[in-house]
Rosetta silent file (secondary structure, phi, psi, omega in degrees, C-alpha in Angstrom):
SEQUENCE: WNSKEVMVVRKISTQQWTEPTHGTAYQVNDNLGDGVVVYHGNASGYNDLNLTSSTIYNYKLYSINNSYYSSGAELSASTQSKNNDHFRSFAEGDWTTLG
SCORE:     score description
SCORE:     0.000 S_00000001
   1 L     0.000  141.405  175.386    0.000    0.000    0.000 S_00000001
   2 L    53.795   39.875  178.676    1.195    3.540   -0.733 S_00000001
   3 L    63.787   21.652  176.867    4.352    2.200   -2.454 S_00000001
   4 L   -85.766  157.377 -179.042    5.479    0.400    0.704 S_00000001
   5 E   -95.168  167.598  178.973    7.307   -2.893    0.519 S_00000001
   6 E  -125.227  143.111  173.629    6.428   -6.308    1.878 S_00000001
   7 E  -119.454  132.566  178.418    8.716   -8.881    3.466 S_00000001
   8 E  -114.289  126.794  178.705    7.809  -12.575    3.415 S_00000001
   9 E  -114.768  135.345  179.582    9.437  -14.944    5.904 S_00000001
  10 E  -118.402  141.513  172.746    9.150  -18.744    5.564 S_00000001
  11 E  -144.631  161.695  172.593    9.740  -21.443    8.168 S_00000001
  12 E   -74.791  143.848 -170.355    8.898  -25.108    8.563 S_00000001
  13 L   -56.406  -28.818 -177.983    5.706  -25.483   10.609 S_00000001
  14 L   -82.977   -6.661 -179.624    7.419  -27.108   13.614 S_00000001
  15 L   -88.247  168.789 -177.538    9.880  -24.228   13.998 S_00000001
  16 L   -99.067  149.266  174.935    9.362  -21.040   16.014 S_00000001
  17 L   -80.018  143.504  166.537    8.757  -17.510   14.739 S_00000001
  18 L  -123.417  125.367 -177.683   11.221  -14.744   15.468 S_00000001
  19 L   -77.292  149.159  177.778    9.857  -11.281   14.824 S_00000001
  20 L   -66.458  152.027  177.925   11.927   -8.771   12.848 S_00000001
  21 L   -88.903  121.740  178.808   13.790   -6.095   14.777 S_00000001
  22 L   -58.257  136.938 -179.392   12.445   -2.623   14.086 S_00000001
  23 L    90.999   -8.093  178.708   15.062   -0.431   12.459 S_00000001
  24 L  -101.449  128.212  178.193   16.900   -3.420   10.937 S_00000001
  25 L   -89.457  128.211  178.942   16.777   -3.829    7.156 S_00000001
  26 L  -109.440  148.918  178.175   16.461   -7.454    6.001 S_00000001
  27 L  -121.735  164.593  176.491   17.252   -8.828    2.564 S_00000001
  28 L   -56.382  137.934 -178.861   16.274  -12.041    0.748 S_00000001
  29 L    81.019   -1.044  173.960   18.073  -15.082    2.218 S_00000001
  30 L   -72.138  139.658  175.276   18.644  -13.379    5.587 S_00000001
  31 E   -81.210  142.799  175.778   17.859  -15.653    8.525 S_00000001
  32 E  -133.344   85.763 -171.538   15.288  -14.478   11.012 S_00000001
  33 L    64.907 -128.513  177.939   15.471  -17.023   13.821 S_00000001
  34 L   -78.423  -12.373 -177.728   14.323  -20.347   12.358 S_00000001
  35 E   -92.766  172.699  177.200   12.857  -18.553    9.349 S_00000001
  36 E  -136.725  140.715  176.486   14.380  -17.134    6.212 S_00000001
  37 E   -74.061  118.750 -178.351   13.401  -14.034    4.254 S_00000001
  38 E  -106.240  -14.081  177.737   12.162  -15.342    0.898 S_00000001
  39 E  -153.756  143.106  175.234   10.793  -12.106   -0.551 S_00000001
  40 E  -150.855  111.270 -178.486   11.305   -8.390   -0.088 S_00000001
  41 E   169.734 -161.693 -177.952    9.714   -5.971   -2.507 S_00000001
  42 L  -130.621   27.117  175.913    6.455   -4.535   -3.777 S_00000001
  43 L   -72.735  162.065 -179.438    5.285   -7.004   -6.446 S_00000001
  44 L   -89.316   -2.047  178.574    1.703   -8.246   -6.371 S_00000001
  45 L  -157.353  162.451 -179.723    2.725  -11.925   -6.358 S_00000001
  46 L  -154.485  136.524  174.546    5.565  -14.293   -5.512 S_00000001
  47 L  -109.037  122.460  178.707    6.305  -17.965   -6.269 S_00000001
  48 L   -93.859  115.106 -173.407    8.352  -19.810   -3.652 S_00000001
  49 L  -109.723  172.388  176.279   10.359  -22.498   -5.442 S_00000001
  50 L    59.419   43.798  177.606   12.735  -25.338   -4.502 S_00000001
  51 L   -90.905  159.363  178.571   10.726  -26.497   -1.499 S_00000001
  52 L   -81.458  136.995  179.495   10.994  -29.927    0.111 S_00000001
  53 L   -68.096  157.063  178.181    8.197  -32.378   -0.723 S_00000001
  54 L    55.987   42.109 -177.044    5.772  -33.534    1.999 S_00000001
  55 L  -130.253  140.154  174.371    6.484  -30.466    4.144 S_00000001
  56 E   -98.589  124.532  179.207    4.202  -27.924    5.813 S_00000001
  57 E  -110.444  144.680  171.049    5.537  -24.386    5.590 S_00000001
  58 E  -110.659  142.682  178.588    4.398  -21.312    7.484 S_00000001
  59 E  -124.588  146.950  173.066    4.727  -17.856    5.998 S_00000001
  60 E  -131.739  127.227 -177.249    4.483  -14.479    7.650 S_00000001
  61 E  -107.169  126.252 -178.903    3.944  -11.358    5.572 S_00000001
  62 E  -117.894  135.764  167.690    5.017   -8.006    6.968 S_00000001
  63 E   -86.050  147.679 -172.723    4.391   -4.564    5.557 S_00000001
  64 E  -122.733  136.540  173.960    7.461   -2.356    5.890 S_00000001
  65 E  -135.833  101.724  179.897    7.786    1.365    6.535 S_00000001
  66 L    53.091   49.192  179.447   11.400    2.561    6.780 S_00000001
  67 L    64.979   23.357  169.637   12.571   -0.745    8.330 S_00000001
  68 E  -113.632  138.036 -166.066    9.656   -0.806   10.782 S_00000001
  69 E  -115.790  144.407  173.204    7.409   -3.843   10.480 S_00000001
  70 L   -68.603  175.601  178.192    3.720   -4.563   10.906 S_00000001
  71 L   -72.370  -14.474  174.000    2.627   -7.340   13.258 S_00000001
  72 L    89.558  154.847  175.582    2.412   -9.617   10.195 S_00000001
  73 E  -122.126  130.265 -176.337   -0.170  -11.906    8.673 S_00000001
  74 E  -100.410  148.454  171.654    0.362  -15.677    8.840 S_00000001
  75 E  -151.951  163.769  177.958   -0.529  -18.410    6.379 S_00000001
  76 E  -133.738  157.305  178.498    0.554  -21.971    5.751 S_00000001
  77 E  -149.262  151.826  178.101    1.006  -24.176    2.724 S_00000001
  78 E  -126.311  149.855  177.315    2.059  -27.768    2.203 S_00000001
  79 L   -97.847  151.680  179.373    3.910  -29.474   -0.588 S_00000001
  80 L   -76.956  161.834  176.240    2.812  -32.771   -2.075 S_00000001
  81 L   -69.770  139.451  177.297    4.709  -35.996   -1.658 S_00000001
  82 H   -67.194  -16.645  177.092    7.268  -36.660   -4.365 S_00000001
  83 H   -67.964  -18.565  177.566    5.806  -40.186   -4.492 S_00000001
  84 H   -91.078   -4.688 -179.513    2.802  -38.615   -6.223 S_00000001
  85 L   -80.585  128.113  177.726    4.954  -36.970   -8.877 S_00000001
  86 L  -129.022  136.026  179.647    4.794  -38.721  -12.209 S_00000001
  87 L  -127.639  149.632  175.472    6.678  -37.779  -15.299 S_00000001
  88 E  -113.619  141.364  177.961    6.569  -39.101  -18.815 S_00000001
  89 L  -138.081  165.575 -179.745    9.614  -39.232  -21.013 S_00000001
  90 L   -92.758   10.836 -177.164   10.491  -40.413  -24.450 S_00000001
  91 L   -58.259  -35.425 -179.070   13.347  -42.566  -23.035 S_00000001
  92 L   -89.605   -3.628 -177.371   11.401  -45.762  -23.725 S_00000001
  93 L    83.496    6.462 -177.521   10.251  -44.582  -27.127 S_00000001
  94 L  -140.660  113.893 -176.875    6.676  -44.395  -25.839 S_00000001
  95 L   -68.016  -12.469  179.582    5.212  -41.225  -24.303 S_00000001
  96 L   -85.579   -8.223 -178.646    2.564  -43.285  -22.468 S_00000001
  97 L   -88.560  127.074  173.950    5.172  -45.070  -20.296 S_00000001
  98 E   -69.079  138.886 -179.395    5.877  -43.539  -16.888 S_00000001
  99 L  -146.465    0.000    0.000    9.575  -43.022  -16.402 S_00000001
């Protein structure tokens, strides 16, 4: 809002939150307790990639005003099991064969 930035912190659901320190500027990949800053900017969307399968992640979104942070909004998401991932390849010469 009003050209302010947002910071997104991700942690595994069993880990604890550590709140950001007011007046401290954080960048992507900075650790924040058990969490890690995965986004810092003002885009309207973000895709979090390279996650571990079968894992529940918690996210906390903070609005930022001159390195001062809101109380944050929490959400969670889970990744599917890699055992459910199926790919088809032409290695067998047949696109209908799972490989």
